Coordinates of C-alpha atoms in Angstrom, one line a residue:
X1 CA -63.9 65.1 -95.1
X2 CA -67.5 64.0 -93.9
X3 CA -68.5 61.0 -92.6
X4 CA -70.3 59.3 -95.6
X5 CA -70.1 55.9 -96.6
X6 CA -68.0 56.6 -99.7
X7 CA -65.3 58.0 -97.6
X8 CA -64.9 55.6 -94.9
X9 CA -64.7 52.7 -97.7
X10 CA -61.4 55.6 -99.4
X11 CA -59.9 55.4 -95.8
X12 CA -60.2 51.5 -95.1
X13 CA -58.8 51.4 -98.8
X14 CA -55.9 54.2 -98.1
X15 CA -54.7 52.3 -94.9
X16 CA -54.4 49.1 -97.0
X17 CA -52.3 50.2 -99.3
X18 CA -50.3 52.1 -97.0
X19 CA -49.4 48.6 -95.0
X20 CA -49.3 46.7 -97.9
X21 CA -47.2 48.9 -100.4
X22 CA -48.6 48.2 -103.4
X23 CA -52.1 48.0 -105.8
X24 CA -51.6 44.0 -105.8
X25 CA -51.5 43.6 -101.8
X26 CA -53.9 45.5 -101.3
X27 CA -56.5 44.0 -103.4
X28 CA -55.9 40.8 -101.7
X29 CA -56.5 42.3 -98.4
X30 CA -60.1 43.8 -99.3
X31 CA -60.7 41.3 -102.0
X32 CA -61.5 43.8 -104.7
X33 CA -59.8 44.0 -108.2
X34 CA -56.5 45.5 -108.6
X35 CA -58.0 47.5 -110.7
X36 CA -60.6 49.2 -108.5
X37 CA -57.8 49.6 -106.0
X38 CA -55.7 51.7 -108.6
X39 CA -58.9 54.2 -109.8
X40 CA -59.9 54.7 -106.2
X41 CA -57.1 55.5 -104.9
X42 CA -56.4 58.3 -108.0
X43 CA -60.1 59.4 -107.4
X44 CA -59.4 59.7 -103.4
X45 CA -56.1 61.8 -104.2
X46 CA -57.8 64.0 -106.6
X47 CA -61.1 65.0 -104.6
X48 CA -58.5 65.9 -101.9
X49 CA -56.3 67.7 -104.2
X50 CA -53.1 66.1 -102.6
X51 CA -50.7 63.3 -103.7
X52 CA -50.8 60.7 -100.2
X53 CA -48.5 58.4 -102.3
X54 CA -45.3 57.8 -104.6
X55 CA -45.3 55.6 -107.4
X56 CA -42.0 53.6 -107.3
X57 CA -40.8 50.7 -109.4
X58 CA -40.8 48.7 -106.4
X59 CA -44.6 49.8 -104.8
X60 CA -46.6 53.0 -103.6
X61 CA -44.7 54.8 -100.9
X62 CA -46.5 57.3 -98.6
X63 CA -45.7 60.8 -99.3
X64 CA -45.0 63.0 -95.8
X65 CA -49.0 63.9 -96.4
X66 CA -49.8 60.2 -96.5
X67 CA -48.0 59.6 -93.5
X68 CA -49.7 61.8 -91.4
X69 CA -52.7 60.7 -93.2
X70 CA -51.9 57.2 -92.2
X71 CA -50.6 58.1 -87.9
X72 CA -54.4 59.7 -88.3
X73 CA -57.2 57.5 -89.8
X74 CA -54.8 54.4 -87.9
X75 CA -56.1 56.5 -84.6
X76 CA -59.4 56.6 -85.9
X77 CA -59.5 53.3 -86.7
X78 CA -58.4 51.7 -83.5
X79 CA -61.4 54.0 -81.6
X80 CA -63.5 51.9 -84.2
X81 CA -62.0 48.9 -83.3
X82 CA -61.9 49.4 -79.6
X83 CA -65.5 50.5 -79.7
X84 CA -66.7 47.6 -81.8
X85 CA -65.2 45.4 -79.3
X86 CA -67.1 47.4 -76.1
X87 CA -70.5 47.2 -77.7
X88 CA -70.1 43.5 -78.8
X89 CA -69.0 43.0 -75.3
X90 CA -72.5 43.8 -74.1
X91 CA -74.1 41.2 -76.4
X92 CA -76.0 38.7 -74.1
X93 CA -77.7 36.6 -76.5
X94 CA -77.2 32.7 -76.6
X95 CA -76.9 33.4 -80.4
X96 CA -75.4 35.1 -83.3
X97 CA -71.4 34.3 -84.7
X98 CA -68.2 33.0 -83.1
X99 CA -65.5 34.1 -85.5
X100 CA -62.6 31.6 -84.4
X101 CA -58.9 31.3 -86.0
X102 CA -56.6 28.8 -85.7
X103 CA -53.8 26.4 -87.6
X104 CA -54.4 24.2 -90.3
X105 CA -53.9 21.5 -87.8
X106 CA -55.8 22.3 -85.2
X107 CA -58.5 22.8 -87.8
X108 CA -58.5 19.7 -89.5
X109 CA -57.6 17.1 -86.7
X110 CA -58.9 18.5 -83.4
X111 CA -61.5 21.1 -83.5
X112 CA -64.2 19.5 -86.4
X113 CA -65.9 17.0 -83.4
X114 CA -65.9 19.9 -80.7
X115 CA -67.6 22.1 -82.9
X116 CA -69.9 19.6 -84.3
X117 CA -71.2 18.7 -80.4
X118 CA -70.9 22.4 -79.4
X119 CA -73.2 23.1 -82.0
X120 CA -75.7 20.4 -80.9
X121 CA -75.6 22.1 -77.5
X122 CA -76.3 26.0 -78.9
X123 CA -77.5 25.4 -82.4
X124 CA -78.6 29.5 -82.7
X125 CA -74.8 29.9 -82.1
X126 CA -72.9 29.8 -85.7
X127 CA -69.2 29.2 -86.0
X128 CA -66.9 30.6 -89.2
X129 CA -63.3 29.0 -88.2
X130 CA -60.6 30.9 -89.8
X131 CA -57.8 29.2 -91.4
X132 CA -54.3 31.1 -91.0
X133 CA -50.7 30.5 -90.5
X134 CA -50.3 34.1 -89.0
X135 CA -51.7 34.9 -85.5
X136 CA -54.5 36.8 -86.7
X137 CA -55.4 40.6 -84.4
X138 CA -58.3 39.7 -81.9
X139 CA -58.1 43.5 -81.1
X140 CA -59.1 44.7 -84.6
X141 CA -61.7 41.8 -84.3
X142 CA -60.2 40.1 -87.5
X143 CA -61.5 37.0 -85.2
X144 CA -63.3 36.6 -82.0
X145 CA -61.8 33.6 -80.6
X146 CA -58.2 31.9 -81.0
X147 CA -56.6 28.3 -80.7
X148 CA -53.2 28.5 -80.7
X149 CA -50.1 26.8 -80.1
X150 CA -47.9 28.3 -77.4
X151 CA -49.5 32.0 -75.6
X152 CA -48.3 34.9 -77.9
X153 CA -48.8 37.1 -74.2
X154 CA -50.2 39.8 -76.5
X155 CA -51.6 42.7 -74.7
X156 CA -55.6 42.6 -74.0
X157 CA -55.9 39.1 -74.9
X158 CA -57.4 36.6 -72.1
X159 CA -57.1 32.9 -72.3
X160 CA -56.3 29.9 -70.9
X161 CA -54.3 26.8 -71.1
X162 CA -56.3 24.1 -72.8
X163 CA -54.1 21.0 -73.1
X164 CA -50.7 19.9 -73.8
X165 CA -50.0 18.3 -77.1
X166 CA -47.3 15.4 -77.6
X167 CA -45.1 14.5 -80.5
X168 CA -43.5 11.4 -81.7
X169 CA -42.0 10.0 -84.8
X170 CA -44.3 8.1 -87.4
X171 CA -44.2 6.6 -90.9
X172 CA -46.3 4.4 -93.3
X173 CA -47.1 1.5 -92.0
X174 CA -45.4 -0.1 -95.0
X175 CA -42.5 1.9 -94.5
X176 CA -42.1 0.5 -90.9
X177 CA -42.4 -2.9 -92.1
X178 CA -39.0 -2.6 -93.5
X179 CA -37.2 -1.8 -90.9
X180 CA -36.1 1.3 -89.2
X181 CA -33.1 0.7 -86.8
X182 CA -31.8 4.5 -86.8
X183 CA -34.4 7.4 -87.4
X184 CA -30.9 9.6 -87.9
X185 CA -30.2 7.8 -91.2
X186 CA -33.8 7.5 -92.7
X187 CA -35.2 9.8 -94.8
X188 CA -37.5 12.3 -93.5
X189 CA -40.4 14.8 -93.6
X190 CA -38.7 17.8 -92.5
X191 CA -40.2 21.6 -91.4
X192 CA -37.2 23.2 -93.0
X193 CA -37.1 26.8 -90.8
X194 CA -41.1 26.4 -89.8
X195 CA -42.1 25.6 -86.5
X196 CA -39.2 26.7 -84.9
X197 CA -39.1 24.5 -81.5
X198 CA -40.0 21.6 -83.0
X199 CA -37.4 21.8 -85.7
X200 CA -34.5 22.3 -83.4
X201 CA -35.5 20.0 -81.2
X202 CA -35.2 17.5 -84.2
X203 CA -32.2 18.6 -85.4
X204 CA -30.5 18.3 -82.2
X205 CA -31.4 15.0 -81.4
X206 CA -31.1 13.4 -85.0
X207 CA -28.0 15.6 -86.9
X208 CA -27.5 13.4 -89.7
X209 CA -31.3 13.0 -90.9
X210 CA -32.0 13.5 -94.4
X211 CA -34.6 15.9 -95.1
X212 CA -35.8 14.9 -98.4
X213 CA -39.4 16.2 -98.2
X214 CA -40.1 19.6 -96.4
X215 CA -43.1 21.7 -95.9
X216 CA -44.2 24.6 -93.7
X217 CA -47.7 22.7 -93.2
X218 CA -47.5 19.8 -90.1
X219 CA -51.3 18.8 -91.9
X220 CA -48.8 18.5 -95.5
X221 CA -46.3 16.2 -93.6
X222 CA -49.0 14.0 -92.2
X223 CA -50.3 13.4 -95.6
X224 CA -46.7 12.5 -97.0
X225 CA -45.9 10.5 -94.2
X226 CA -49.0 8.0 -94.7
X227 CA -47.7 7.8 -98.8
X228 CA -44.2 6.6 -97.3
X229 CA -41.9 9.3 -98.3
X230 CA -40.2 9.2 -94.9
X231 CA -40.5 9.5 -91.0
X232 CA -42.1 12.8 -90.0
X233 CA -42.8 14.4 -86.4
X234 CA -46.4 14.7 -86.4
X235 CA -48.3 15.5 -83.0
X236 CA -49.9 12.3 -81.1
X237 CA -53.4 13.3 -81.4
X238 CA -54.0 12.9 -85.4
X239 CA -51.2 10.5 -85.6
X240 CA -51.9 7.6 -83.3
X241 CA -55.4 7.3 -84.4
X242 CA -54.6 7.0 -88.5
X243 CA -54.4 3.5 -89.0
X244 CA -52.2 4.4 -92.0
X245 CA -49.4 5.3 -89.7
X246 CA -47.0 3.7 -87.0
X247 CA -45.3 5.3 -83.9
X248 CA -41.4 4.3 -85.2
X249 CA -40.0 6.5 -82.3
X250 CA -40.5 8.0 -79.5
X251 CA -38.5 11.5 -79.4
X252 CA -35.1 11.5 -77.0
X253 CA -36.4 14.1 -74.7
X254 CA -39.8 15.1 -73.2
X255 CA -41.5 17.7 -76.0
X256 CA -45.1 19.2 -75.4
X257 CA -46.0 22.6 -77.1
X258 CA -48.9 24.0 -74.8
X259 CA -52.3 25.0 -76.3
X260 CA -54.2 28.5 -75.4
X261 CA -57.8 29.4 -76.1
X262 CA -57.4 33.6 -76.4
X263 CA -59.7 36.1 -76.7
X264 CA -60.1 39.8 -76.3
X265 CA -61.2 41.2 -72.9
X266 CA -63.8 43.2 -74.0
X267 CA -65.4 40.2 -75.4
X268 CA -64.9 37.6 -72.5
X269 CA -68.1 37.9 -71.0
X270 CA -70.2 38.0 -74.1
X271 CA -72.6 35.2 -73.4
X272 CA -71.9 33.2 -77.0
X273 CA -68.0 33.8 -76.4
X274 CA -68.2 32.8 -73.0
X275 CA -70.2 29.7 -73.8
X276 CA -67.6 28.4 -76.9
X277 CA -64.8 29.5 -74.2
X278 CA -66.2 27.2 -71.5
X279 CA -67.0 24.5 -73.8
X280 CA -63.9 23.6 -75.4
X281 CA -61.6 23.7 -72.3
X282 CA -64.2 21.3 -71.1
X283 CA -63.6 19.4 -74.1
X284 CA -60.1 20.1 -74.7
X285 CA -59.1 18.9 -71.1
X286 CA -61.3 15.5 -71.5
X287 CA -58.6 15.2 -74.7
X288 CA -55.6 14.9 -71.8
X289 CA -54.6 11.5 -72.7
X290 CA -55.3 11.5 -76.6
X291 CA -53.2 15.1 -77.1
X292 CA -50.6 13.8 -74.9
X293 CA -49.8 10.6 -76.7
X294 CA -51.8 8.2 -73.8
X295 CA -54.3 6.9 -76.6
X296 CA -55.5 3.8 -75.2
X297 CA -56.9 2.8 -78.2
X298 CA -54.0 3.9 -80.5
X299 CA -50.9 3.3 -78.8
X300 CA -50.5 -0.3 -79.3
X301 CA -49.8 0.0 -83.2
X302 CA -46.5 2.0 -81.7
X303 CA -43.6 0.7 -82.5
X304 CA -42.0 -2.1 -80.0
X305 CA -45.7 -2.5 -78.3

């Protein structure tokens, strides 16, 4: 096999359907047509006059070729990777793109400002944030920087801790207004088996409550909580400020879930990364009281103050 084009675009395609196990994943992945996925992948197969996979009812399944295919062009690609990340490590311009992933959350209710003034600061600096529930790989560069909740320890990744960010129980202000003696016997927004420290924390403390509402998405629960469909744990930093909402609780026990800025170490001292890097702990750390629940401004709508 040579090096052209054409044939690194059959490998990147090969490998994704070999993770993926089917036509359908695999389109989603490289954002092609099933269709182009299914004709390539016959073309690739025939020009190398060998069958890498095994149409099953239930997906493709690498053949004992395909496997070694796939233990080889992985190899390849992680030296791609790897070496990506070495020369973009050596990139010393104030400029160019800051690829940065994080929660829907964080996304919506804490990073937009930062960004905004960060920008006003480098404007030759863009920033493409990247919405995902799973951690995506900073060492396939699938993003440069990450804000995360809790430090996944992953190998190669540097960060920092960037702030601490409180909980507490709210609902609709016209909820409230009726009366909520016992949070354990109102209805509530519930995370079902998503984020798994906050909801064993809440089913711990409250046993009895009724989940009648329950999403994956703490952004989804703040939106049914200010429509009144029940109490909902939602984190101190979006909540105290929405004038929609009311602090109806505190929780029994102190709960914080620690955020980390992350990035890969090859890429640490890249003077854009290094600048975003420096900037939001800056920013993130002036945030102490409003991500910990100390809102001076918000905290008198809680409940009882």
């Amino acid at each position: 096999m040579n090096a052209q084009g054409q044939d690194w675009d059959d490998l990147r395609l090969f490998l994704a359907v070999a993770r993926t196990g089917s036509l359908s994943g695999a389109a989603r992945v490289l954002g092609v047509t099933h269709s182009t996925v299914f004709r390539r992948i016959g073309a690739f197969e025939t020009r190398l006059g060998v069958r890498l996979f095994d149409r099953l009812p239930g997906g493709y399944a690498l053949t004992a070729a395909g496997e070694e295919m796939r233990d080889s062009v992985t190899r390849i690609e992680e030296e791609i990777a790897a070496l990506a990340l070495k020369v973009a490590g050596q990139d010393q311009r104030p400029g160019g793109t800051i690829r940065v992933t994080t929660t829907d959350l964080l996304a919506v209710g804490l990073l937009p400002r930062h960004i905004a003034a960060f920008r006003g600061k480098w404007p030759r600096i863009e920033v493409e944030v990247i919405v995902a529930d799973t951690m995506l790989d900073l060492t396939r560069r699938e993003a440069d920087v990450a804000l995360r909740i809790g430090n996944p320890g992953q190998e190669a990744l540097v960060g920092r801790r960037v702030g601490r960010l409180a909980f507490a129980v709210y609902a609709a202000a016209s909820l409230h207004a009726r009366g909520l003696d016992d949070p354990g016997a109102s209805d509530w927004i519930g995370y079902g088996s998503a984020h798994g420290p906050l909801s064993r924390s809440l089913t711990h403390w409250w046993p009895g409550m009724r989940q009648v509402y329950r999403t994956n998405s703490i952004t989804a629960a703040h939106a049914a909580a200010r429509v009144g469909i029940g109490l909902a744990a939602l984190p101190c930093t979006i909540a105290d400020c929405d004038h929609e909402l009311v602090r109806a609780a505190t929780f029994p026990e102190d709960f914080m879930l620690d955020l980390w800025l992350l990035t890969h170490e090859d890429l640490r001292n890249t003077v854009r990364i290094r600048l975003f890097l420096d900037f939001m702990a800056e920013a993130l750390a002036a945030d102490a009281d409003l991500l910990e629940g100390r809102c001076p401004d918000c905290r008198g709508r809680a409940a009882g103050m």
